[in-house]
Tab-separated table of C-alpha atoms in Angstrom:
chain	number	residue	atom	x	y	z
A	21	UNK	CA	-9.122	27.438	-5.780
A	22	UNK	CA	-8.364	29.012	-2.801
A	23	UNK	CA	-5.657	27.014	-1.808
A	24	UNK	CA	-4.669	27.642	-5.281
A	25	UNK	CA	-4.032	31.255	-3.954
A	26	UNK	CA	-2.563	30.179	-0.975
A	27	UNK	CA	-0.019	28.487	-2.307
A	28	UNK	CA	1.328	29.938	-5.128
A	29	UNK	CA	1.485	33.945	-3.250
A	30	UNK	CA	3.131	31.631	-0.229
A	31	UNK	CA	5.647	30.520	-2.487
A	32	UNK	CA	5.697	33.702	-5.394
A	33	UNK	CA	4.803	30.764	-7.628
A	34	UNK	CA	1.696	29.281	-9.155
A	35	UNK	CA	1.140	25.967	-8.021
A	36	UNK	CA	-2.089	24.662	-8.996
A	37	UNK	CA	-4.347	22.437	-6.422
A	38	UNK	CA	-7.302	20.873	-7.447
A	39	UNK	CA	-10.031	17.905	-6.047
A	40	UNK	CA	-8.571	15.406	-9.271
A	41	UNK	CA	-4.202	17.286	-10.080
A	42	UNK	CA	-4.010	16.926	-6.309
A	43	UNK	CA	-4.793	13.381	-5.564
A	44	UNK	CA	-3.435	12.372	-9.358
A	45	UNK	CA	-0.217	13.705	-7.741
A	46	UNK	CA	0.032	12.260	-4.787
A	47	UNK	CA	-0.430	9.355	-6.132
A	48	UNK	CA	3.047	9.617	-7.912
A	49	UNK	CA	5.343	10.857	-4.593
A	50	UNK	CA	3.845	8.300	-2.888
A	51	UNK	CA	4.603	5.699	-5.594
A	52	UNK	CA	8.373	7.716	-5.743
A	53	UNK	CA	8.598	7.368	-1.389
A	54	UNK	CA	7.983	3.373	-2.138
A	55	UNK	CA	10.402	3.326	-5.217
A	56	UNK	CA	13.476	5.509	-2.813
A	57	UNK	CA	12.833	4.005	0.358
A	58	UNK	CA	13.169	-0.232	-1.471
A	59	UNK	CA	16.063	-1.608	-0.211
A	60	UNK	CA	16.718	-4.941	-2.631
A	61	UNK	CA	17.176	-7.947	-1.555
A	62	UNK	CA	18.741	-10.670	-2.956
A	63	UNK	CA	17.482	-14.210	-3.497
A	64	UNK	CA	19.049	-17.312	-4.953
A	65	UNK	CA	17.215	-20.136	-7.651
A	66	UNK	CA	18.249	-23.227	-7.711
A	67	UNK	CA	17.686	-24.567	-11.677
A	68	UNK	CA	17.449	-27.758	-13.437
A	69	UNK	CA	17.760	-28.895	-16.648
A	70	UNK	CA	16.257	-31.548	-17.525
A	71	UNK	CA	15.562	-31.245	-21.227
A	72	UNK	CA	13.242	-28.731	-20.137
A	73	UNK	CA	14.319	-26.256	-17.169
A	74	UNK	CA	12.654	-26.182	-13.419
A	75	UNK	CA	13.090	-23.931	-10.432
A	76	UNK	CA	13.154	-24.216	-6.586
A	77	UNK	CA	11.756	-22.111	-4.493
A	78	UNK	CA	13.677	-18.781	-3.770
A	79	UNK	CA	16.422	-19.235	-1.317
A	80	UNK	CA	17.591	-16.645	0.545
A	81	UNK	CA	20.839	-17.918	1.733
A	82	UNK	CA	23.287	-18.430	-0.894
A	83	UNK	CA	25.268	-21.285	1.025
A	84	UNK	CA	21.616	-23.463	0.881
A	85	UNK	CA	21.359	-22.966	-2.176
A	86	UNK	CA	24.948	-23.859	-2.798
A	87	UNK	CA	23.934	-27.703	-0.890
A	88	UNK	CA	20.867	-28.147	-2.729
A	89	UNK	CA	22.416	-27.701	-6.129
A	90	UNK	CA	25.691	-30.014	-5.417
A	91	UNK	CA	23.297	-32.367	-4.142
A	92	UNK	CA	20.971	-32.642	-7.816
A	93	UNK	CA	22.866	-35.199	-9.210
A	94	UNK	CA	21.591	-38.932	-10.990
A	95	UNK	CA	17.995	-38.700	-11.830
A	96	UNK	CA	14.959	-36.785	-10.976
A	97	UNK	CA	11.340	-37.711	-10.528
A	98	UNK	CA	8.209	-36.129	-10.892
A	99	UNK	CA	6.248	-35.907	-8.346
A	100	UNK	CA	3.037	-34.873	-9.523
A	101	UNK	CA	1.335	-33.012	-13.248
A	102	UNK	CA	-1.784	-31.361	-12.878
A	103	UNK	CA	-3.642	-30.184	-15.934
A	104	UNK	CA	-5.827	-26.750	-15.653
A	105	UNK	CA	-8.779	-26.401	-18.809
A	106	UNK	CA	-8.827	-22.083	-18.539
A	107	UNK	CA	-10.332	-20.006	-20.507
A	108	UNK	CA	-10.133	-15.659	-20.700
A	109	UNK	CA	-13.169	-14.498	-22.149
A	110	UNK	CA	-12.869	-11.733	-24.932
A	111	UNK	CA	-12.727	-8.224	-23.484
A	112	UNK	CA	-15.199	-5.541	-23.123
A	113	UNK	CA	-14.970	-2.778	-26.947
A	114	UNK	CA	-12.628	0.682	-25.542
A	115	UNK	CA	-14.393	3.275	-23.558
A	116	UNK	CA	-11.663	6.235	-23.983
A	117	UNK	CA	-9.256	5.318	-21.002
A	118	UNK	CA	-9.199	1.812	-21.978
A	119	UNK	CA	-8.363	2.746	-25.691
A	120	UNK	CA	-5.752	5.526	-24.057
A	121	UNK	CA	-4.090	2.954	-22.019
A	122	UNK	CA	-3.616	0.115	-24.690
A	123	UNK	CA	-2.221	2.971	-26.763
A	124	UNK	CA	0.532	4.713	-24.276
A	125	UNK	CA	1.461	0.525	-24.209
A	126	UNK	CA	1.640	-0.170	-27.637
A	127	UNK	CA	2.510	2.984	-29.308
A	128	UNK	CA	4.054	4.890	-26.280
A	129	UNK	CA	1.139	7.489	-26.957
A	130	UNK	CA	0.155	10.125	-24.047
A	131	UNK	CA	-3.645	10.225	-23.191
A	132	UNK	CA	-3.933	13.712	-24.405
A	133	UNK	CA	-2.089	12.023	-27.922
A	134	UNK	CA	-4.271	9.256	-28.023
A	135	UNK	CA	-7.387	11.770	-27.168
A	136	UNK	CA	-6.401	14.366	-30.299
A	137	UNK	CA	-6.335	11.290	-32.834
A	138	UNK	CA	-10.230	10.490	-31.426
A	139	UNK	CA	-11.052	13.670	-31.684
A	140	UNK	CA	-9.613	13.799	-35.020
A	141	UNK	CA	-11.239	11.483	-35.961
A	142	UNK	CA	-14.860	12.126	-35.314
A	143	UNK	CA	-14.534	14.885	-36.768
A	144	UNK	CA	-13.564	13.135	-39.776
A	145	UNK	CA	-16.355	10.936	-39.267
A	146	UNK	CA	-14.344	7.884	-39.028
A	147	UNK	CA	-15.160	6.813	-35.368
A	148	UNK	CA	-18.433	7.115	-32.901
A	149	UNK	CA	-18.493	9.684	-29.826
A	150	UNK	CA	-14.537	9.011	-28.501
A	151	UNK	CA	-15.633	11.238	-24.457
A	152	UNK	CA	-17.349	7.734	-23.432
A	153	UNK	CA	-16.778	6.056	-20.169
A	154	UNK	CA	-18.886	2.738	-21.822
A	155	UNK	CA	-17.539	-0.585	-23.703
A	156	UNK	CA	-21.284	-2.052	-24.170
A	157	UNK	CA	-24.200	-1.192	-26.601
A	158	UNK	CA	-27.353	-0.114	-26.675
A	159	UNK	CA	-29.840	-3.455	-27.721
A	160	UNK	CA	-31.026	-1.361	-30.905
A	161	UNK	CA	-27.967	-1.263	-32.442
A	162	UNK	CA	-28.047	-5.038	-32.817
A	163	UNK	CA	-29.000	-4.239	-36.627
A	164	UNK	CA	-26.235	-2.324	-37.808
A	165	UNK	CA	-23.381	-4.714	-35.642
A	166	UNK	CA	-22.568	-6.921	-38.364
A	167	UNK	CA	-22.114	-4.174	-40.842
A	168	UNK	CA	-19.506	-2.067	-38.398
A	169	UNK	CA	-17.725	-6.000	-37.947
A	170	UNK	CA	-17.326	-6.040	-41.328
A	171	UNK	CA	-15.734	-2.223	-41.515
A	172	UNK	CA	-13.564	-3.691	-38.796
A	173	UNK	CA	-11.742	-6.739	-40.448
A	174	UNK	CA	-12.044	-4.606	-43.342
A	175	UNK	CA	-9.489	-2.428	-41.736
A	176	UNK	CA	-6.745	-5.641	-40.284
A	177	UNK	CA	-6.502	-7.295	-43.666
A	178	UNK	CA	-9.388	-10.190	-42.044
A	179	UNK	CA	-10.148	-11.763	-44.621
A	180	UNK	CA	-12.284	-14.252	-43.204
A	181	UNK	CA	-14.408	-13.821	-39.742
A	182	UNK	CA	-13.901	-16.164	-36.897
A	183	UNK	CA	-17.452	-16.908	-35.360
A	184	UNK	CA	-18.907	-13.595	-34.213
A	185	UNK	CA	-20.288	-14.062	-30.671
A	186	UNK	CA	-22.520	-10.559	-31.092
A	187	UNK	CA	-25.003	-11.263	-27.519
A	188	UNK	CA	-21.318	-9.969	-25.787
A	189	UNK	CA	-21.467	-6.668	-26.811
A	190	UNK	CA	-24.623	-5.561	-25.914
A	191	UNK	CA	-25.802	-3.915	-22.929
A	192	UNK	CA	-28.246	-1.315	-22.575
A	193	UNK	CA	-28.099	-1.379	-18.478
A	194	UNK	CA	-24.575	0.054	-18.523
A	195	UNK	CA	-24.239	2.050	-21.300
A	196	UNK	CA	-24.466	6.232	-20.544
A	197	UNK	CA	-24.273	8.885	-22.355
A	198	UNK	CA	-22.605	7.701	-25.425
A	199	UNK	CA	-22.164	4.200	-25.901
A	200	UNK	CA	-18.704	2.199	-26.932
A	201	UNK	CA	-16.092	3.599	-29.089
A	202	UNK	CA	-17.156	2.136	-33.056
A	203	UNK	CA	-15.305	3.019	-36.548
A	204	UNK	CA	-18.497	4.593	-38.494
A	205	UNK	CA	-19.485	2.398	-41.881
A	206	UNK	CA	-18.106	6.206	-44.073
A	207	UNK	CA	-14.535	4.514	-43.471
A	208	UNK	CA	-15.318	2.562	-46.682
A	209	UNK	CA	-15.549	4.782	-48.134
A	210	UNK	CA	-12.263	6.871	-46.928
A	211	UNK	CA	-8.584	7.068	-48.419
A	212	UNK	CA	-6.499	5.774	-45.059
A	213	UNK	CA	-3.456	6.605	-46.373
A	214	UNK	CA	-4.388	9.941	-46.159
A	215	UNK	CA	-4.735	9.817	-42.646
A	216	UNK	CA	-1.779	11.033	-40.166
A	217	UNK	CA	0.516	7.362	-38.983
A	218	UNK	CA	-0.946	8.401	-35.613
A	219	UNK	CA	-4.698	8.360	-36.942
A	220	UNK	CA	-3.803	5.723	-38.140
A	221	UNK	CA	-2.728	3.527	-35.341
A	222	UNK	CA	-5.865	4.186	-33.047
A	223	UNK	CA	-8.517	3.484	-36.369
A	224	UNK	CA	-6.430	0.173	-36.462
A	225	UNK	CA	-6.940	-0.593	-32.424
A	226	UNK	CA	-10.480	0.521	-32.356
A	227	UNK	CA	-11.314	-1.970	-35.147
A	228	UNK	CA	-8.713	-4.051	-33.660
A	229	UNK	CA	-10.897	-3.788	-30.065
A	230	UNK	CA	-14.338	-4.850	-32.258
A	231	UNK	CA	-13.026	-7.560	-33.202
A	232	UNK	CA	-11.840	-9.099	-30.385
A	233	UNK	CA	-15.349	-7.994	-27.860
A	234	UNK	CA	-17.261	-10.226	-30.791
A	235	UNK	CA	-15.019	-13.284	-30.317
A	236	UNK	CA	-14.926	-16.976	-28.871
A	237	UNK	CA	-13.104	-16.989	-25.472
A	238	UNK	CA	-9.437	-17.654	-25.355
A	239	UNK	CA	-8.762	-20.836	-23.799
A	240	UNK	CA	-5.596	-23.013	-22.544
A	241	UNK	CA	-4.239	-25.728	-20.774
A	242	UNK	CA	-2.482	-24.965	-18.244
A	243	UNK	CA	0.661	-28.372	-15.891
A	244	UNK	CA	2.232	-27.394	-13.242
A	245	UNK	CA	4.353	-30.626	-12.895
A	246	UNK	CA	6.278	-30.518	-9.293
A	247	UNK	CA	9.779	-32.845	-9.813
A	248	UNK	CA	11.275	-34.406	-6.717
A	249	UNK	CA	14.893	-34.271	-6.774
A	250	UNK	CA	17.617	-35.750	-4.083
A	251	UNK	CA	14.091	-34.961	-1.551
A	252	UNK	CA	14.214	-31.255	-2.690
A	253	UNK	CA	11.048	-29.744	-4.778
A	254	UNK	CA	10.944	-28.229	-7.789
A	255	UNK	CA	9.263	-26.630	-10.203
A	256	UNK	CA	8.067	-25.585	-13.897
A	257	UNK	CA	4.622	-24.647	-15.248
A	258	UNK	CA	4.019	-24.167	-19.634
A	259	UNK	CA	1.354	-23.714	-20.699
A	260	UNK	CA	-0.950	-25.175	-24.588
A	261	UNK	CA	-3.805	-22.462	-26.295
A	262	UNK	CA	-6.551	-25.136	-27.209
A	263	UNK	CA	-8.580	-22.676	-29.323
A	264	UNK	CA	-7.160	-19.218	-29.992
A	265	UNK	CA	-9.950	-17.665	-29.967
A	266	UNK	CA	-9.737	-13.024	-29.374
A	267	UNK	CA	-6.407	-13.466	-28.921
A	268	UNK	CA	-6.473	-13.439	-32.686
A	269	UNK	CA	-6.014	-10.151	-32.712
A	270	UNK	CA	-4.015	-9.068	-29.684
A	271	UNK	CA	-1.044	-7.901	-30.471
A	272	UNK	CA	0.588	-8.237	-26.729
A	273	UNK	CA	-0.309	-12.270	-27.153
A	274	UNK	CA	3.423	-13.560	-25.455
A	275	UNK	CA	4.928	-17.428	-26.497
A	276	UNK	CA	4.201	-20.330	-24.847
A	277	UNK	CA	6.598	-21.780	-22.777
A	278	UNK	CA	5.632	-25.971	-23.662
A	279	UNK	CA	6.462	-28.982	-21.472
A	280	UNK	CA	6.542	-32.426	-22.997
A	281	UNK	CA	4.540	-35.304	-21.657
A	282	UNK	CA	5.272	-36.001	-18.735
A	283	UNK	CA	3.682	-38.803	-15.763
A	284	UNK	CA	3.614	-38.750	-12.274
A	285	UNK	CA	6.714	-41.409	-11.704
A	286	UNK	CA	9.076	-41.118	-14.433
A	287	UNK	CA	12.059	-40.398	-14.158
A	288	UNK	CA	13.621	-37.438	-15.122
A	289	UNK	CA	18.105	-37.067	-15.658
A	290	UNK	CA	19.757	-34.636	-14.283
A	291	UNK	CA	22.379	-32.682	-16.852
A	292	UNK	CA	23.025	-29.730	-15.040
A	293	UNK	CA	21.908	-27.253	-12.384
A	294	UNK	CA	22.887	-23.793	-11.325
A	295	UNK	CA	22.326	-21.278	-9.257
A	296	UNK	CA	20.408	-18.555	-10.384
A	297	UNK	CA	20.386	-14.936	-8.452
A	298	UNK	CA	18.145	-12.311	-8.590
A	299	UNK	CA	16.987	-9.534	-6.544
A	300	UNK	CA	13.889	-7.906	-5.552
A	301	UNK	CA	12.556	-4.864	-7.255
A	302	UNK	CA	10.768	-1.832	-5.906
A	303	UNK	CA	7.851	-1.459	-7.040
A	304	UNK	CA	7.236	0.770	-10.892
A	305	UNK	CA	7.243	3.947	-11.409
A	306	UNK	CA	3.786	5.105	-12.885
A	307	UNK	CA	3.680	5.006	-16.882
A	308	UNK	CA	0.436	7.031	-18.552
A	309	UNK	CA	-1.380	3.430	-18.872
A	310	UNK	CA	-1.023	2.532	-15.309
A	311	UNK	CA	-1.788	6.153	-13.953
A	312	UNK	CA	-5.236	6.184	-15.746
A	313	UNK	CA	-5.664	2.683	-14.300
A	314	UNK	CA	-5.521	4.280	-10.714
A	315	UNK	CA	-6.843	7.451	-11.604
A	316	UNK	CA	-10.223	5.327	-12.849
A	317	UNK	CA	-9.925	3.010	-9.548
A	318	UNK	CA	-8.830	5.353	-6.676
A	319	UNK	CA	-10.949	5.167	-3.707
A	320	UNK	CA	-12.880	1.779	-4.009
A	321	UNK	CA	-11.457	0.733	-1.159
A	322	UNK	CA	-13.265	3.638	0.919
A	323	UNK	CA	-16.100	4.488	-0.681
A	324	UNK	CA	-17.931	2.138	-2.858
A	325	UNK	CA	-20.527	4.106	-4.115
A	326	UNK	CA	-18.044	6.040	-5.978
A	327	UNK	CA	-14.199	5.514	-7.446
A	328	UNK	CA	-11.576	6.667	-9.052
A	329	UNK	CA	-11.067	10.763	-9.966
A	330	UNK	CA	-11.337	12.517	-12.713
A	331	UNK	CA	-13.194	11.102	-15.754
A	332	UNK	CA	-12.563	9.466	-19.261
A	333	UNK	CA	-13.281	13.109	-20.784
A	334	UNK	CA	-10.982	15.249	-18.071
A	335	UNK	CA	-8.361	12.893	-17.358
A	336	UNK	CA	-5.679	13.119	-20.012
A	337	UNK	CA	-6.035	17.054	-19.361
A	338	UNK	CA	-4.857	16.332	-16.049
A	339	UNK	CA	-1.141	14.919	-16.632
A	340	UNK	CA	-0.932	18.123	-19.048
A	341	UNK	CA	-2.018	20.225	-16.953
A	342	UNK	CA	0.201	18.260	-13.966
A	343	UNK	CA	3.494	18.143	-16.132
A	344	UNK	CA	3.111	21.821	-17.977
A	345	UNK	CA	3.085	23.546	-14.431
A	346	UNK	CA	6.189	21.994	-13.346
A	347	UNK	CA	5.127	19.541	-10.818
A	348	UNK	CA	5.203	16.277	-12.622
A	349	UNK	CA	7.967	15.230	-15.949
A	350	UNK	CA	7.866	12.649	-18.124
A	351	UNK	CA	11.147	10.372	-18.134
A	352	UNK	CA	11.893	7.995	-20.321
A	353	UNK	CA	13.446	4.703	-20.226
A	354	UNK	CA	14.038	1.706	-22.118
A	355	UNK	CA	11.400	3.245	-24.865
A	356	UNK	CA	8.572	4.063	-22.296
A	357	UNK	CA	7.939	7.381	-20.631
A	358	UNK	CA	6.787	7.077	-16.532
A	359	UNK	CA	5.367	9.458	-14.535
A	360	UNK	CA	7.919	11.834	-12.441
A	361	UNK	CA	7.056	14.138	-9.450
A	362	UNK	CA	9.491	17.320	-9.349
A	363	UNK	CA	11.297	18.469	-6.517
A	364	UNK	CA	8.348	20.959	-6.453
A	365	UNK	CA	5.572	18.760	-7.030
A	366	UNK	CA	6.978	16.639	-4.288
A	367	UNK	CA	7.658	19.515	-1.179
A	368	UNK	CA	3.654	20.940	-2.349
A	369	UNK	CA	2.379	16.987	-1.875
A	370	UNK	CA	4.135	17.585	1.376
A	371	UNK	CA	2.616	20.392	3.019
A	372	UNK	CA	-0.578	19.564	1.623
A	373	UNK	CA	-3.835	18.722	4.184
A	374	UNK	CA	-4.021	15.350	3.693
A	375	UNK	CA	-8.024	16.469	2.913
A	376	UNK	CA	-6.804	17.830	-0.616
A	377	UNK	CA	-4.910	14.349	-1.699
A	378	UNK	CA	-8.254	12.015	-0.847
A	379	UNK	CA	-10.061	10.909	-4.243
A	380	UNK	CA	-12.434	10.924	-1.244
A	381	UNK	CA	-12.626	14.005	-1.457
A	382	UNK	CA	-15.022	14.116	-4.794
A	383	UNK	CA	-16.915	11.525	-3.544
A	384	UNK	CA	-18.326	12.589	-0.696
A	385	UNK	CA	-19.358	15.972	-2.905
A	386	UNK	CA	-21.056	13.942	-5.125
A	387	UNK	CA	-23.125	11.989	-2.910
A	388	UNK	CA	-23.537	15.354	-0.853
A	389	UNK	CA	-24.843	16.872	-4.387
A	390	UNK	CA	-27.274	13.944	-5.045
A	391	UNK	CA	-28.540	13.703	-1.838
A	392	UNK	CA	-29.731	17.859	-2.591
A	393	UNK	CA	-31.047	16.798	-6.105
A	394	UNK	CA	-33.237	14.504	-4.323
A	395	UNK	CA	-34.313	17.364	-2.096
A	396	UNK	CA	-32.514	15.146	1.221
A	397	UNK	CA	-30.535	17.678	1.466
A	398	UNK	CA	-30.969	21.289	1.910
A	399	UNK	CA	-28.384	23.804	-1.119
A	400	UNK	CA	-27.273	26.181	1.596
A	401	UNK	CA	-26.583	23.816	4.149
A	402	UNK	CA	-24.139	21.767	1.215
A	403	UNK	CA	-22.409	25.326	0.841
A	404	UNK	CA	-21.682	26.213	4.255
A	405	UNK	CA	-20.526	23.111	4.832
A	406	UNK	CA	-17.718	23.687	1.966
A	407	UNK	CA	-17.254	27.050	3.980
A	408	UNK	CA	-16.213	26.179	6.616
A	409	UNK	CA	-13.819	23.848	5.244
A	410	UNK	CA	-12.062	26.522	3.260
A	411	UNK	CA	-12.309	28.254	6.215
A	412	UNK	CA	-10.677	25.240	8.643
A	413	UNK	CA	-7.716	24.515	5.962
A	414	UNK	CA	-7.325	28.533	5.550
A	415	UNK	CA	-5.892	28.500	9.520
A	416	UNK	CA	-4.075	25.189	8.804
A	417	UNK	CA	-2.668	26.779	5.620
A	418	UNK	CA	-1.637	29.507	8.011
A	419	UNK	CA	-0.115	27.172	10.488
A	420	UNK	CA	2.393	25.159	8.284
A	421	UNK	CA	2.942	28.380	6.332
A	422	UNK	CA	4.569	29.800	9.489
A	423	UNK	CA	4.596	26.796	12.387
A	424	UNK	CA	4.421	23.746	10.848
A	425	UNK	CA	6.613	23.608	8.167
A	426	UNK	CA	9.792	22.157	8.546
A	427	UNK	CA	12.608	24.342	7.002
A	428	UNK	CA	13.906	21.965	4.746
A	429	UNK	CA	10.621	22.084	2.376
A	430	UNK	CA	10.705	25.464	2.917
A	431	UNK	CA	14.101	25.990	1.497
A	432	UNK	CA	12.814	23.035	-1.554
A	433	UNK	CA	9.659	25.092	-1.993
A	434	UNK	CA	11.364	27.970	-2.601
A	435	UNK	CA	14.555	27.296	-3.824
A	436	UNK	CA	11.746	25.965	-6.631
A	437	UNK	CA	10.400	29.249	-7.032
A	438	UNK	CA	13.310	30.795	-7.519
A	439	UNK	CA	13.410	29.405	-10.650
């Protein structure tokens, strides 16, 4: 509150500073700086056509790639074939954050839109409590789970249910105030055609989540083959699904590259050899999906007890506040909306003390409040520490404004304020 007053008065417009808003904004500014500083570097790969493509490692020098390409004629030999059986266990049920992330990735919904659709479904008694951070169910729900599964299958148009693995969705110790999001049993009495499109999309996504969570693991065989041609090694990878499992209900399932049966020592004809040119790419700006993931894990490396900024119930609102206050903007590129810091947002983070940009501030306060709760820390001592921090920051603010603040950032903020 003190920092918001200071920066707002100094620059003549409302500049929101908050223990969740500022670290979130700082993440986007840091990503924008990484993208701006990135210098793409070209690389080359030689690709052989042996009835299927086999690629070399990345090569930095074009002439070296051309020499490799010209040398690879006639036949190649299979150097090694490695098969690995792999398993991907079913994802847990949806909590609010994971549902918001999938809804953004699949439908392009913002976190706030998904929360609004969920709230509407909850008020219509079509889904359970939405603002949950749990992805499991308490053991006492074992008797009713099958009814929820049947309901979800009906909504998704699934006629015959696969083998159900009920036990993997129960974990009472990981259920906090509210369990994972489920469709309610009253759906069967509701005319779903009357629902707005967004609500229906989110409801079906919840139902698919239930079906995935109780399904068998996805199993596949991954094959890595090394091919030797003129002394150079080329690699080709492929995979074959052995059991679809939960991915039967995965809307993001990708087509697999399937290899023919190969064995060590097998001779393969080289039909063609080409050079493919590529460039290293910068990190991508945050989408709503990746931003929610970053907020959920922020500070994990520095603090094992408490990670993340905001809560599942507040993160959508934080993003909306940053956008509405002119510190972030949503910019669409190829149908994907990215969260980009505005010049005002970037300038604010540049002059904001590091302490107010860090997700650790919340973690430290919550840790001390736990000590107060347990009687290990005097409440007045906790408040005295906060007062001292604000006082010290106040001195720092004044020095920043009068002495340390570079003229370019001052002009940027003043210009943004004037606009």
